[in-house]
Coordinates of C-alpha atoms in Angstrom, one line a residue:
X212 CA 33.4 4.4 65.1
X213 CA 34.1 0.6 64.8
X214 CA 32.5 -1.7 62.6
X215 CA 31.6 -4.8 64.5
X216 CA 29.0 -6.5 62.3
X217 CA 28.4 -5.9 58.2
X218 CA 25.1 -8.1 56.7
X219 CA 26.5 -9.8 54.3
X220 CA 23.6 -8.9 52.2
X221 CA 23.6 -5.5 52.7
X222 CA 25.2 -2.7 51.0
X223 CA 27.9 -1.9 53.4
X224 CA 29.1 -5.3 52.2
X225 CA 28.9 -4.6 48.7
X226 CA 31.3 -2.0 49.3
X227 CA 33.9 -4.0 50.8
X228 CA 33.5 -2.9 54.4
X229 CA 34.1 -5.4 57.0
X230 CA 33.6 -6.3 60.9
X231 CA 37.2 -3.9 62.4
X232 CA 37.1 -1.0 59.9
X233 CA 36.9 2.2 61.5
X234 CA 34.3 4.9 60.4
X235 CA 35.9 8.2 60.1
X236 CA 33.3 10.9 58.9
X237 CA 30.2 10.5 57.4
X238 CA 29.2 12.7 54.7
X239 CA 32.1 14.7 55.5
X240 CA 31.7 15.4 59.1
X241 CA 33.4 13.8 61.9
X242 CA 32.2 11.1 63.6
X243 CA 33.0 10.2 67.3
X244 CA 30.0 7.2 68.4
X245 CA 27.4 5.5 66.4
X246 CA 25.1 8.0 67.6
X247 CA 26.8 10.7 65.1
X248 CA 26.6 8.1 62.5
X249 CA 23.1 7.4 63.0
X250 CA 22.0 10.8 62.9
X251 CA 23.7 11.8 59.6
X252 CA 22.2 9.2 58.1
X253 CA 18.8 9.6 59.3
X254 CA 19.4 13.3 58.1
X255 CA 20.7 11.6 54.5
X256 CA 17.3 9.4 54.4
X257 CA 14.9 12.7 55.2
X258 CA 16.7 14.5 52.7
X259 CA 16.0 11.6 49.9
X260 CA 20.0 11.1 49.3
X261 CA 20.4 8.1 47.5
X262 CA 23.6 7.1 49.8
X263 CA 26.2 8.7 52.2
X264 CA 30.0 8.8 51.4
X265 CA 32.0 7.3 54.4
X266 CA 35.9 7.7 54.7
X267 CA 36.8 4.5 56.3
X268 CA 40.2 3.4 58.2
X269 CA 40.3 -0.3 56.1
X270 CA 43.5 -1.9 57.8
X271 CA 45.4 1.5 57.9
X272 CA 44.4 3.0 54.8
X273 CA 41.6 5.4 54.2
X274 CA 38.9 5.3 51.7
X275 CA 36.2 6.6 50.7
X276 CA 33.0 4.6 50.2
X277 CA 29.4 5.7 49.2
X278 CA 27.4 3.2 50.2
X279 CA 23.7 3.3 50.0
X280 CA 20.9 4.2 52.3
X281 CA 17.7 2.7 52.7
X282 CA 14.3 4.5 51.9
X283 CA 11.5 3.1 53.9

């Protein structure tokens, strides 16, 4: 799943993830649409999880990034 817009204020950004980089899994699962990674993290923020690891495609090389999730 692409990322095509990161709030600079937000903590996506403070983890280095920019507008192009490709979401991989989320929380170790696979992720196909935004869809997938809306529901995992919607699952992460009913569960009380502080944040959900991502492993990212940043420019050909993947990483892992936790980044946090909000809990309204």
């Amino acid at each position: 799943v692409m990322i095509t817009d990161v709030d600079s204020d937000g903590a996506a950004a403070e983890q280095g993830l920019q507008s192009g980089d490709i979401i991989v899994q989320v929380g170790q699962k696979p992720v196909a649409t935004p869809a997938d990674v809306a529901a995992i993290v919607d699952a992460a923020v009913e569960a009380k999880q502080e944040a959900v690891l991502l492993l990212v495609n940043h420019r050909g090389d993947e990483l892992f990034v936790a980044v946090k999730v909000s809990q309204t």
